[in-house]
Amino acid sequence: MEAILTLVGILGLGALLISIYVFAVAARKFVSDDERKTPPFSAASASNDSWIPRNREDRRQNRAKVQFPLRVNGELVLHDRRKGDRRAA
């Protein structure tokens, strides 16, 4: 029994050390005030090569109107619960 408790204690301590390391790396990478880095949503970061350019045509413009009542995943939807234009904001 004492060996099991020792093993659980060692594994718990190892998990604690790993979580401290992960937190420290994340804090250093994302929270630090290093002025050499650009903020993730700035104009300078928009030129990043890993970003995929968005298509000018909106993907929701060519969608056909939905006729109610309709069945979605086996459930009957009687009417549209959305009010107004949700994209107007």
Tab-separated table of N, CA, C and O in Angstrom:
chain	number	residue	atom	x	y	z
A	1	MET	N	0.825	-1.191	0.000
A	1	MET	CA	0.000	0.000	0.000
A	1	MET	C	0.869	1.255	0.000
A	1	MET	O	0.555	2.236	-0.662
A	2	GLU	N	1.955	1.182	0.757
A	2	GLU	CA	2.852	2.322	0.816
A	2	GLU	C	3.530	2.568	-0.536
A	2	GLU	O	3.736	3.717	-0.947
A	3	ALA	N	3.822	1.498	-1.273
A	3	ALA	CA	4.438	1.636	-2.595
A	3	ALA	C	3.465	2.288	-3.576
A	3	ALA	O	3.867	3.121	-4.403
A	4	ILE	N	2.192	1.945	-3.486
A	4	ILE	CA	1.176	2.529	-4.368
A	4	ILE	C	1.035	4.021	-4.076
A	4	ILE	O	0.974	4.849	-4.990
A	5	LEU	N	0.988	4.389	-2.800
A	5	LEU	CA	0.888	5.803	-2.445
A	5	LEU	C	2.119	6.581	-2.894
A	5	LEU	O	2.016	7.723	-3.355
A	6	THR	N	3.284	5.979	-2.784
A	6	THR	CA	4.509	6.629	-3.240
A	6	THR	C	4.474	6.829	-4.746
A	6	THR	O	4.825	7.908	-5.250
A	7	LEU	N	4.037	5.813	-5.482
A	7	LEU	CA	3.939	5.898	-6.938
A	7	LEU	C	2.946	6.977	-7.356
A	7	LEU	O	3.230	7.782	-8.246
A	8	VAL	N	1.784	7.030	-6.713
A	8	VAL	CA	0.786	8.050	-7.029
A	8	VAL	C	1.338	9.439	-6.713
A	8	VAL	O	1.125	10.393	-7.474
A	9	GLY	N	2.057	9.567	-5.611
A	9	GLY	CA	2.659	10.847	-5.261
A	9	GLY	C	3.696	11.293	-6.274
A	9	GLY	O	3.740	12.468	-6.667
A	10	ILE	N	4.543	10.380	-6.730
A	10	ILE	CA	5.562	10.715	-7.727
A	10	ILE	C	4.917	11.095	-9.053
A	10	ILE	O	5.310	12.068	-9.692
A	11	LEU	N	3.897	10.327	-9.471
A	11	LEU	CA	3.199	10.651	-10.718
A	11	LEU	C	2.475	11.997	-10.614
A	11	LEU	O	2.455	12.781	-11.566
A	12	GLY	N	1.895	12.273	-9.462
A	12	GLY	CA	1.231	13.563	-9.263
A	12	GLY	C	2.208	14.715	-9.302
A	12	GLY	O	1.936	15.769	-9.881
A	13	LEU	N	3.370	14.532	-8.696
A	13	LEU	CA	4.398	15.559	-8.731
A	13	LEU	C	4.900	15.771	-10.154
A	13	LEU	O	5.116	16.906	-10.587
A	14	GLY	N	5.057	14.690	-10.901
A	14	GLY	CA	5.472	14.811	-12.303
A	14	GLY	C	4.430	15.554	-13.127
A	14	GLY	O	4.774	16.406	-13.956
A	15	ALA	N	3.143	15.264	-12.905
A	15	ALA	CA	2.085	15.970	-13.622
A	15	ALA	C	2.070	17.448	-13.260
A	15	ALA	O	1.850	18.307	-14.121
A	16	LEU	N	2.321	17.762	-12.009
A	16	LEU	CA	2.379	19.156	-11.580
A	16	LEU	C	3.540	19.889	-12.246
A	16	LEU	O	3.385	21.016	-12.722
A	17	LEU	N	4.690	19.266	-12.315
A	17	LEU	CA	5.845	19.886	-12.957
A	17	LEU	C	5.605	20.094	-14.454
A	17	LEU	O	5.972	21.140	-15.013
A	18	ILE	N	4.986	19.123	-15.107
A	18	ILE	CA	4.678	19.265	-16.532
A	18	ILE	C	3.688	20.405	-16.757
A	18	ILE	O	3.851	21.211	-17.675
A	19	SER	N	2.671	20.522	-15.913
A	19	SER	CA	1.694	21.602	-16.087
A	19	SER	C	2.330	22.969	-15.825
A	19	SER	O	2.008	23.939	-16.507
A	20	ILE	N	3.246	23.056	-14.873
A	20	ILE	CA	3.948	24.323	-14.627
A	20	ILE	C	4.786	24.698	-15.840
A	20	ILE	O	4.794	25.849	-16.272
A	21	TYR	N	5.464	23.734	-16.432
A	21	TYR	CA	6.266	23.994	-17.623
A	21	TYR	C	5.401	24.467	-18.790
A	21	TYR	O	5.735	25.454	-19.460
A	22	VAL	N	4.286	23.781	-19.032
A	22	VAL	CA	3.400	24.165	-20.136
A	22	VAL	C	2.852	25.576	-19.914
A	22	VAL	O	2.796	26.393	-20.830
A	23	PHE	N	2.456	25.889	-18.700
A	23	PHE	CA	1.944	27.221	-18.400
A	23	PHE	C	3.022	28.281	-18.605
A	23	PHE	O	2.764	29.351	-19.156
A	24	ALA	N	4.235	27.994	-18.174
A	24	ALA	CA	5.322	28.968	-18.314
A	24	ALA	C	5.653	29.215	-19.779
A	24	ALA	O	5.874	30.355	-20.193
A	25	VAL	N	5.672	28.174	-20.597
A	25	VAL	CA	5.950	28.339	-22.018
A	25	VAL	C	4.839	29.122	-22.691
A	25	VAL	O	5.096	30.020	-23.495
A	26	ALA	N	3.585	28.829	-22.352
A	26	ALA	CA	2.460	29.552	-22.946
A	26	ALA	C	2.489	31.014	-22.523
A	26	ALA	O	2.231	31.908	-23.334
A	27	ALA	N	2.803	31.287	-21.278
A	27	ALA	CA	2.853	32.663	-20.803
A	27	ALA	C	3.990	33.425	-21.477
A	27	ALA	O	3.825	34.578	-21.865
A	28	ARG	N	5.105	32.777	-21.653
A	28	ARG	CA	6.234	33.449	-22.296
A	28	ARG	C	5.924	33.731	-23.762
A	28	ARG	O	6.287	34.773	-24.293
A	29	LYS	N	5.201	32.832	-24.403
A	29	LYS	CA	4.943	32.980	-25.831
A	29	LYS	C	3.796	33.952	-26.121
A	29	LYS	O	3.860	34.720	-27.067
A	30	PHE	N	2.743	33.938	-25.331
A	30	PHE	CA	1.546	34.683	-25.660
A	30	PHE	C	1.286	35.910	-24.793
A	30	PHE	O	0.530	36.778	-25.183
A	31	VAL	N	1.878	36.007	-23.622
A	31	VAL	CA	1.545	37.076	-22.705
A	31	VAL	C	2.690	38.053	-22.510
A	31	VAL	O	2.482	39.156	-22.028
A	32	SER	N	3.871	37.689	-22.925
A	32	SER	CA	5.017	38.545	-22.652
A	32	SER	C	4.918	39.853	-23.421
A	32	SER	O	4.273	39.954	-24.450
A	33	ASP	N	5.588	40.871	-22.905
A	33	ASP	CA	5.583	42.196	-23.519
A	33	ASP	C	6.803	42.390	-24.412
A	33	ASP	O	7.391	43.465	-24.447
A	34	ASP	N	7.170	41.377	-25.118
A	34	ASP	CA	8.311	41.477	-26.016
A	34	ASP	C	7.922	42.346	-27.203
A	34	ASP	O	7.020	42.030	-27.961
A	35	GLU	N	8.602	43.472	-27.383
A	35	GLU	CA	8.212	44.425	-28.415
A	35	GLU	C	8.680	44.011	-29.797
A	35	GLU	O	8.269	44.592	-30.796
A	36	ARG	N	9.509	43.006	-29.885
A	36	ARG	CA	9.943	42.536	-31.202
A	36	ARG	C	8.850	41.726	-31.882
A	36	ARG	O	8.829	41.609	-33.085
A	37	LYS	N	7.960	41.166	-31.110
A	37	LYS	CA	6.867	40.379	-31.671
A	37	LYS	C	5.730	41.298	-32.079
A	37	LYS	O	5.493	42.331	-31.475
A	38	THR	N	4.997	40.880	-33.088
A	38	THR	CA	3.823	41.654	-33.489
A	38	THR	C	2.600	41.044	-32.838
A	38	THR	O	2.518	39.832	-32.666
A	39	PRO	N	1.627	41.848	-32.464
A	39	PRO	CA	0.399	41.293	-31.910
A	39	PRO	C	-0.287	40.391	-32.932
A	39	PRO	O	-0.158	40.607	-34.138
A	40	PRO	N	-1.026	39.379	-32.481
A	40	PRO	CA	-1.568	38.398	-33.411
A	40	PRO	C	-2.573	38.960	-34.408
A	40	PRO	O	-2.721	38.421	-35.482
A	41	PHE	N	-3.265	40.063	-34.097
A	41	PHE	CA	-4.277	40.576	-35.004
A	41	PHE	C	-3.936	41.973	-35.499
A	41	PHE	O	-4.798	42.798	-35.719
A	42	SER	N	-2.676	42.256	-35.685
A	42	SER	CA	-2.272	43.567	-36.166
A	42	SER	C	-2.094	43.528	-37.681
A	42	SER	O	-2.098	42.475	-38.302
A	43	ALA	N	-1.912	44.703	-38.279
A	43	ALA	CA	-1.725	44.778	-39.727
A	43	ALA	C	-0.416	44.119	-40.141
A	43	ALA	O	-0.309	43.555	-41.227
A	44	ALA	N	0.578	44.184	-39.281
A	44	ALA	CA	1.866	43.573	-39.608
A	44	ALA	C	1.778	42.060	-39.646
A	44	ALA	O	2.458	41.412	-40.431
A	45	SER	N	0.936	41.479	-38.811
A	45	SER	CA	0.814	40.026	-38.810
A	45	SER	C	-0.067	39.533	-39.939
A	45	SER	O	-0.096	38.348	-40.235
A	46	ALA	N	-0.800	40.438	-40.601
A	46	ALA	CA	-1.657	40.035	-41.712
A	46	ALA	C	-0.836	39.608	-42.914
A	46	ALA	O	-1.328	38.903	-43.791
A	47	SER	N	0.420	40.023	-42.966
A	47	SER	CA	1.278	39.619	-44.073
A	47	SER	C	1.935	38.268	-43.828
A	47	SER	O	2.777	37.843	-44.603
A	48	ASN	N	1.551	37.602	-42.775
A	48	ASN	CA	2.101	36.300	-42.438
A	48	ASN	C	1.767	35.296	-43.539
A	48	ASN	O	0.649	35.228	-44.023
A	49	ASP	N	2.742	34.493	-43.957
A	49	ASP	CA	2.531	33.549	-45.055
A	49	ASP	C	1.602	32.400	-44.693
A	49	ASP	O	1.079	31.730	-45.573
A	50	SER	N	1.392	32.139	-43.406
A	50	SER	CA	0.547	31.020	-43.018
A	50	SER	C	-0.937	31.365	-43.113
A	50	SER	O	-1.779	30.482	-43.007
A	51	TRP	N	-1.270	32.637	-43.329
A	51	TRP	CA	-2.673	33.032	-43.449
A	51	TRP	C	-3.165	32.710	-44.847
A	51	TRP	O	-2.481	32.924	-45.832
A	52	ILE	N	-4.392	32.230	-44.941
A	52	ILE	CA	-5.000	31.921	-46.227
A	52	ILE	C	-5.891	33.097	-46.606
A	52	ILE	O	-6.751	33.498	-45.827
A	53	PRO	N	-5.716	33.673	-47.786
A	53	PRO	CA	-6.546	34.819	-48.164
A	53	PRO	C	-8.011	34.408	-48.312
A	53	PRO	O	-8.307	33.339	-48.841
A	54	ARG	N	-8.890	35.247	-47.834
A	54	ARG	CA	-10.311	34.947	-47.892
A	54	ARG	C	-10.875	35.326	-49.250
A	54	ARG	O	-10.501	36.346	-49.830
A	55	ASN	N	-11.776	34.510	-49.726
A	55	ASN	CA	-12.425	34.751	-50.999
A	55	ASN	C	-13.331	35.973	-50.877
A	55	ASN	O	-14.021	36.153	-49.887
A	56	ARG	N	-13.339	36.829	-51.888
A	56	ARG	CA	-14.175	38.031	-51.854
A	56	ARG	C	-15.663	37.684	-51.846
A	56	ARG	O	-16.475	38.413	-51.310
A	57	GLU	N	-16.015	36.595	-52.464
A	57	GLU	CA	-17.424	36.205	-52.528
A	57	GLU	C	-17.836	35.563	-51.212
A	57	GLU	O	-17.200	34.632	-50.741
A	58	ASP	N	-18.871	36.081	-50.615
A	58	ASP	CA	-19.328	35.557	-49.338
A	58	ASP	C	-19.932	34.178	-49.549
A	58	ASP	O	-20.731	33.971	-50.460
A	59	ARG	N	-19.567	33.254	-48.699
A	59	ARG	CA	-20.033	31.880	-48.884
A	59	ARG	C	-21.514	31.712	-48.593
A	59	ARG	O	-22.087	30.685	-48.890
A	60	ARG	N	-22.165	32.696	-48.001
A	60	ARG	CA	-23.581	32.568	-47.658
A	60	ARG	C	-24.510	33.290	-48.633
A	60	ARG	O	-25.703	33.264	-48.463
A	61	GLN	N	-23.988	33.948	-49.640
A	61	GLN	CA	-24.831	34.730	-50.525
A	61	GLN	C	-25.650	33.874	-51.480
A	61	GLN	O	-26.766	34.236	-51.834
A	62	ASN	N	-25.123	32.768	-51.916
A	62	ASN	CA	-25.786	31.983	-52.948
A	62	ASN	C	-26.643	30.859	-52.384
A	62	ASN	O	-27.024	29.953	-53.109
A	63	ARG	N	-26.926	30.914	-51.127
A	63	ARG	CA	-27.696	29.839	-50.504
A	63	ARG	C	-29.184	30.028	-50.790
A	63	ARG	O	-29.706	31.136	-50.736
A	64	ALA	N	-29.865	28.924	-51.073
A	64	ALA	CA	-31.294	28.975	-51.349
A	64	ALA	C	-32.065	29.260	-50.058
A	64	ALA	O	-31.615	28.932	-48.957
A	65	LYS	N	-33.215	29.887	-50.191
A	65	LYS	CA	-34.053	30.174	-49.030
A	65	LYS	C	-34.557	28.875	-48.419
A	65	LYS	O	-34.888	27.930	-49.122
A	66	VAL	N	-34.649	28.872	-47.099
A	66	VAL	CA	-35.116	27.698	-46.371
A	66	VAL	C	-36.624	27.805	-46.208
A	66	VAL	O	-37.142	28.861	-45.828
A	67	GLN	N	-37.316	26.727	-46.491
A	67	GLN	CA	-38.772	26.693	-46.360
A	67	GLN	C	-39.142	25.970	-45.063
A	67	GLN	O	-38.670	24.868	-44.810
A	68	PHE	N	-39.949	26.615	-44.233
A	68	PHE	CA	-40.402	26.016	-42.980
A	68	PHE	C	-41.796	25.479	-43.179
A	68	PHE	O	-42.567	26.029	-43.965
A	69	PRO	N	-42.191	24.455	-42.480
A	69	PRO	CA	-41.452	23.627	-41.523
A	69	PRO	C	-40.450	22.716	-42.246
A	69	PRO	O	-40.654	22.339	-43.380
A	70	LEU	N	-39.374	22.391	-41.551
A	70	LEU	CA	-38.389	21.481	-42.099
A	70	LEU	C	-37.910	20.537	-41.012
A	70	LEU	O	-38.131	20.761	-39.826
A	71	ARG	N	-37.279	19.451	-41.439
A	71	ARG	CA	-36.812	18.438	-40.509
A	71	ARG	C	-35.286	18.450	-40.509
A	71	ARG	O	-34.659	18.311	-41.548
A	72	VAL	N	-34.692	18.632	-39.312
A	72	VAL	CA	-33.240	18.656	-39.147
A	72	VAL	C	-32.865	17.602	-38.124
A	72	VAL	O	-33.332	17.644	-36.984
A	73	ASN	N	-32.033	16.665	-38.532
A	73	ASN	CA	-31.591	15.571	-37.655
A	73	ASN	C	-32.773	14.875	-36.993
A	73	ASN	O	-32.747	14.546	-35.806
A	74	GLY	N	-33.824	14.695	-37.730
A	74	GLY	CA	-34.984	13.983	-37.229
A	74	GLY	C	-35.924	14.820	-36.382
A	74	GLY	O	-36.935	14.318	-35.909
A	75	GLU	N	-35.634	16.091	-36.177
A	75	GLU	CA	-36.502	16.953	-35.383
A	75	GLU	C	-37.208	17.936	-36.299
A	75	GLU	O	-36.601	18.522	-37.193
A	76	LEU	N	-38.488	18.150	-36.051
A	76	LEU	CA	-39.290	19.055	-36.853
A	76	LEU	C	-39.118	20.485	-36.350
A	76	LEU	O	-39.313	20.775	-35.169
A	77	VAL	N	-38.726	21.400	-37.240
A	77	VAL	CA	-38.575	22.814	-36.915
A	77	VAL	C	-39.730	23.528	-37.592
A	77	VAL	O	-39.832	23.551	-38.814
A	78	LEU	N	-40.622	24.138	-36.774
A	78	LEU	CA	-41.835	24.730	-37.325
A	78	LEU	C	-41.606	26.117	-37.903
A	78	LEU	O	-42.211	26.472	-38.919
A	79	HIS	N	-40.753	26.933	-37.260
A	79	HIS	CA	-40.534	28.287	-37.751
A	79	HIS	C	-39.124	28.750	-37.383
A	79	HIS	O	-38.475	28.184	-36.513
A	80	ASP	N	-38.673	29.792	-38.050
A	80	ASP	CA	-37.346	30.346	-37.811
A	80	ASP	C	-37.385	31.190	-36.545
A	80	ASP	O	-38.190	32.105	-36.424
A	81	ARG	N	-36.526	30.886	-35.574
A	81	ARG	CA	-36.527	31.618	-34.308
A	81	ARG	C	-35.649	32.851	-34.357
A	81	ARG	O	-35.684	33.678	-33.456
A	82	ARG	N	-34.859	33.014	-35.405
A	82	ARG	CA	-33.958	34.161	-35.498
A	82	ARG	C	-34.762	35.435	-35.804
A	82	ARG	O	-35.709	35.406	-36.579
A	83	LYS	N	-34.335	36.517	-35.229
A	83	LYS	CA	-35.016	37.800	-35.421
A	83	LYS	C	-34.068	38.764	-36.127
A	83	LYS	O	-32.927	38.936	-35.719
A	84	GLY	N	-34.538	39.426	-37.163
A	84	GLY	CA	-33.754	40.458	-37.834
A	84	GLY	C	-32.561	39.920	-38.578
A	84	GLY	O	-32.407	38.713	-38.775
A	85	ASP	N	-31.694	40.831	-38.999
A	85	ASP	CA	-30.494	40.466	-39.718
A	85	ASP	C	-29.357	40.259	-38.718
A	85	ASP	O	-28.884	41.197	-38.098
A	86	ARG	N	-28.906	39.020	-38.580
A	86	ARG	CA	-27.884	38.723	-37.585
A	86	ARG	C	-26.513	39.235	-37.987
A	86	ARG	O	-25.642	39.393	-37.170
A	87	ARG	N	-26.293	39.517	-39.256
A	87	ARG	CA	-24.991	39.960	-39.723
A	87	ARG	C	-24.880	41.476	-39.772
A	87	ARG	O	-23.877	42.018	-40.172
A	88	ALA	N	-25.938	42.187	-39.360
A	88	ALA	CA	-25.950	43.630	-39.464
A	88	ALA	C	-24.997	44.290	-38.453
A	88	ALA	O	-24.597	45.428	-38.637
A	89	ALA	N	-24.662	43.609	-37.393
A	89	ALA	CA	-23.796	44.179	-36.361
A	89	ALA	C	-22.447	44.434	-36.943
A	89	ALA	O	-21.814	45.403	-36.788
